[in-house]
Coordinates of C-alpha atoms and ligand atoms in Angstrom, one line a residue:
M115 CA -32.4 0.4 90.7
D116 CA -33.2 2.9 88.0
W117 CA -30.9 1.7 85.3
L118 CA -32.1 4.3 82.8
G119 CA -31.4 7.0 85.4
I120 CA -27.7 6.0 85.5
F121 CA -27.3 6.6 81.8
Y122 CA -29.8 9.5 81.5
P123 CA -29.8 11.3 84.8
T124 CA -32.6 13.8 85.0
K125 CA -31.8 17.4 85.5
C126 CA -34.3 20.0 86.6
A127 CA -35.2 22.0 83.5
L128 CA -35.1 25.2 85.6
C129 CA -32.2 25.1 88.0
A130 CA -30.3 22.2 86.4
R131 CA -29.9 20.3 89.7
S132 CA -29.7 16.6 89.2
G133 CA -32.7 14.6 90.5
D134 CA -35.5 12.5 89.3
A135 CA -38.1 15.2 88.5
A136 CA -38.4 17.3 85.3
I137 CA -38.9 20.3 87.7
C138 CA -37.3 19.7 91.1
E139 CA -39.1 20.1 94.4
R140 CA -37.3 23.4 95.3
C141 CA -38.3 25.0 92.0
A142 CA -41.9 23.7 92.3
A143 CA -42.2 25.2 95.8
E144 CA -41.4 28.6 94.4
M145 CA -44.3 28.5 92.0
E146 CA -47.6 30.2 92.8
P147 CA -50.7 28.2 91.9
L148 CA -53.6 30.5 90.9
Q149 CA -56.6 29.7 93.0
H150 CA -59.3 31.4 90.8
E151 CA -60.4 31.8 87.3
S152 CA -59.8 35.2 85.8
P153 CA -63.1 37.0 85.9
L154 CA -64.3 37.9 82.4
S155 CA -66.5 40.9 81.6
E156 CA -67.4 41.0 77.9
G157 CA -65.6 39.3 75.2
P158 CA -65.5 36.1 73.2
L159 CA -64.2 33.8 75.9
T160 CA -66.6 31.9 78.2
R161 CA -64.1 30.9 80.8
R162 CA -60.4 31.5 81.3
V163 CA -58.3 29.4 83.7
A164 CA -54.5 29.2 84.3
Y165 CA -52.4 26.9 86.4
L166 CA -49.8 29.4 87.7
D167 CA -49.1 33.1 88.1
Y168 CA -46.7 34.2 85.3
T169 CA -43.8 35.1 87.6
G170 CA -40.6 33.6 88.8
R171 CA -40.1 29.9 88.2
A172 CA -43.4 29.6 86.3
A173 CA -42.3 32.3 83.8
Q174 CA -38.9 30.6 83.6
A175 CA -40.6 27.3 82.8
V176 CA -42.5 29.0 79.9
R177 CA -39.4 30.7 78.6
R178 CA -37.2 27.6 78.8
L179 CA -39.7 25.8 76.6
K180 CA -40.4 28.5 74.1
Y181 CA -37.1 30.3 73.7
D182 CA -34.4 27.9 75.0
R183 CA -36.2 24.9 73.4
V184 CA -35.8 22.7 76.5
T185 CA -38.7 20.3 76.4
S186 CA -37.9 17.9 79.3
H187 CA -40.5 19.5 81.5
A188 CA -43.2 19.8 78.9
A189 CA -44.9 16.5 79.8
L190 CA -45.1 17.6 83.4
M191 CA -46.6 21.0 82.5
S192 CA -49.1 19.3 80.2
Q193 CA -50.1 16.8 83.0
Q194 CA -50.7 19.7 85.5
M195 CA -52.8 21.5 82.9
A196 CA -54.9 18.4 82.2
E197 CA -55.5 18.0 86.0
L198 CA -56.6 21.6 86.2
A199 CA -59.0 21.1 83.2
D200 CA -60.4 18.0 85.0
R201 CA -60.8 19.9 88.3
T202 CA -62.6 22.8 86.6
G203 CA -64.8 20.8 84.3
L204 CA -63.0 22.2 81.3
D205 CA -62.2 18.8 80.0
Q206 CA -65.9 18.4 79.1
V207 CA -65.5 20.1 75.6
D208 CA -65.9 18.8 72.1
A209 CA -62.3 19.7 71.1
V210 CA -59.1 21.0 72.5
V211 CA -57.3 23.4 70.2
P212 CA -53.7 24.4 70.8
V213 CA -53.1 28.1 69.8
P214 CA -51.3 27.7 66.4
I215 CA -48.0 29.3 65.5
H216 CA -47.1 30.1 61.9
W217 CA -45.2 27.4 60.1
T218 CA -42.2 29.7 59.6
R219 CA -41.9 30.0 63.4
R220 CA -42.5 26.3 63.8
C221 CA -39.6 25.7 61.5
L222 CA -37.3 27.9 63.5
R223 CA -38.4 26.6 66.9
G224 CA -38.9 23.0 65.8
F225 CA -42.3 22.6 67.6
N226 CA -45.3 24.5 68.7
Q227 CA -45.1 24.7 72.5
A228 CA -48.9 24.8 72.8
E229 CA -49.1 21.4 71.0
L230 CA -46.6 19.9 73.4
L231 CA -48.6 21.2 76.3
A232 CA -51.7 19.5 74.9
E233 CA -50.3 16.1 74.9
A234 CA -51.9 15.0 78.2
F235 CA -55.3 16.1 76.9
T236 CA -57.8 14.0 74.9
R237 CA -59.8 15.2 71.8
V238 CA -56.9 17.5 70.7
Q239 CA -57.6 18.8 67.2
P240 CA -54.9 21.3 66.1
E241 CA -56.3 21.2 62.5
L242 CA -59.3 23.2 63.6
L243 CA -57.4 26.5 63.7
R244 CA -54.6 27.7 61.5
R245 CA -52.4 30.8 61.6
T246 CA -52.3 32.2 58.1
R247 CA -49.5 34.7 58.6
P248 CA -46.6 35.3 61.0
T249 CA -47.3 38.1 63.6
R250 CA -44.9 40.2 65.6
P251 CA -44.7 39.4 69.3
Q252 CA -47.4 41.3 71.1
V253 CA -45.0 42.5 73.8
G254 CA -44.2 46.2 73.4
L255 CA -47.0 47.0 71.0
S256 CA -49.7 49.6 71.7
T257 CA -53.3 48.5 72.0
D258 CA -54.1 49.5 68.4
E259 CA -50.9 47.9 67.1
R260 CA -51.8 44.7 68.9
L261 CA -55.3 44.6 67.3
N262 CA -53.9 45.3 63.8
N263 CA -51.1 42.8 64.3
L264 CA -53.5 39.9 64.9
Q265 CA -56.4 41.0 62.6
G266 CA -57.2 38.1 60.3
A267 CA -54.2 36.1 61.4
F268 CA -56.2 33.0 62.1
V269 CA -58.6 30.8 60.0
A270 CA -60.9 28.2 61.6
D271 CA -62.2 25.0 60.0
D272 CA -65.9 24.5 59.3
R273 CA -65.9 21.5 61.6
V274 CA -65.9 23.8 64.7
N275 CA -69.6 24.5 63.9
R276 CA -71.7 24.0 67.1
Q277 CA -68.7 22.7 69.0
S278 CA -67.5 23.8 72.4
I279 CA -63.8 24.5 72.2
L280 CA -61.0 24.7 74.8
L281 CA -58.1 26.8 73.5
L282 CA -54.8 25.9 75.0
D283 CA -51.6 28.0 75.3
D284 CA -48.5 28.3 77.4
V285 CA -49.2 31.8 78.7
T286 CA -51.6 34.6 78.4
T287 CA -50.7 38.1 79.3
S288 CA -52.8 40.8 77.5
G289 CA -54.9 38.0 76.1
G290 CA -54.9 39.4 72.6
T291 CA -53.9 36.3 70.8
A292 CA -56.4 34.0 72.6
L293 CA -59.2 36.6 72.1
E294 CA -58.5 36.8 68.3
C295 CA -58.5 32.9 68.2
A296 CA -61.8 32.8 70.1
K297 CA -63.3 35.4 67.8
T298 CA -62.3 33.5 64.7
L299 CA -63.7 30.2 66.1
L300 CA -67.0 31.9 67.1
E301 CA -67.4 33.5 63.7
R302 CA -67.0 30.1 62.1
G303 CA -69.9 28.8 64.3
A304 CA -68.3 27.4 67.5
R305 CA -70.8 27.3 70.3
E306 CA -68.4 28.5 73.0
V307 CA -64.7 29.0 73.5
S308 CA -62.8 28.8 76.8
L309 CA -59.0 29.2 77.4
I310 CA -56.6 27.2 79.5
T311 CA -53.0 28.3 79.9
Y312 CA -50.1 27.1 82.0
A313 CA -49.5 30.6 83.3
A314 CA -51.3 34.0 83.3
G315 CA -50.3 37.5 84.2
G316 CA -48.8 40.7 83.1
Ligands
LIG177 ZN1 -35.0 23.1 90.1

């Protein structure tokens, strides 16, 4: 008998059906696992992997967390990302760094979703990268505007010197934010930077 379940029945974070999973089986069945890493041509990232295609229920899971501030499924998402890191060897890094948000946004939202998603990881060091100013959402900006929007928005700590870093975020679309983070870490002496996200897509 699950006594806690009587008093705190779990509801699926996505469809609100009662059950005992943070994301119910029906919603999970509608998600599309990504089979491959995104190929990278040139750029600051060594590798880039994502757990799901950023569509349908996966996109909803991201939005529920970030915009509706529903966190009941964050632990599950984090666990799935940690398993992906393990499968792909990306857990073999010196430090895991959640993509930072500016403190003003953190005050509004109450948490940084990337930090929540890093909870199932070890060697998490959010202090290695800081966002020094708030930036506009990248969505709807032109390529030039995107670059200007992020220029100099991050500062890395000296301790990243010679470290291999795994950046972690909820979603990557254009990749602009992760690329600027990676550039900042490499300029500060990081040996290599890879990216893991819960979802990826356009
Ligand atoms: Zn559901």
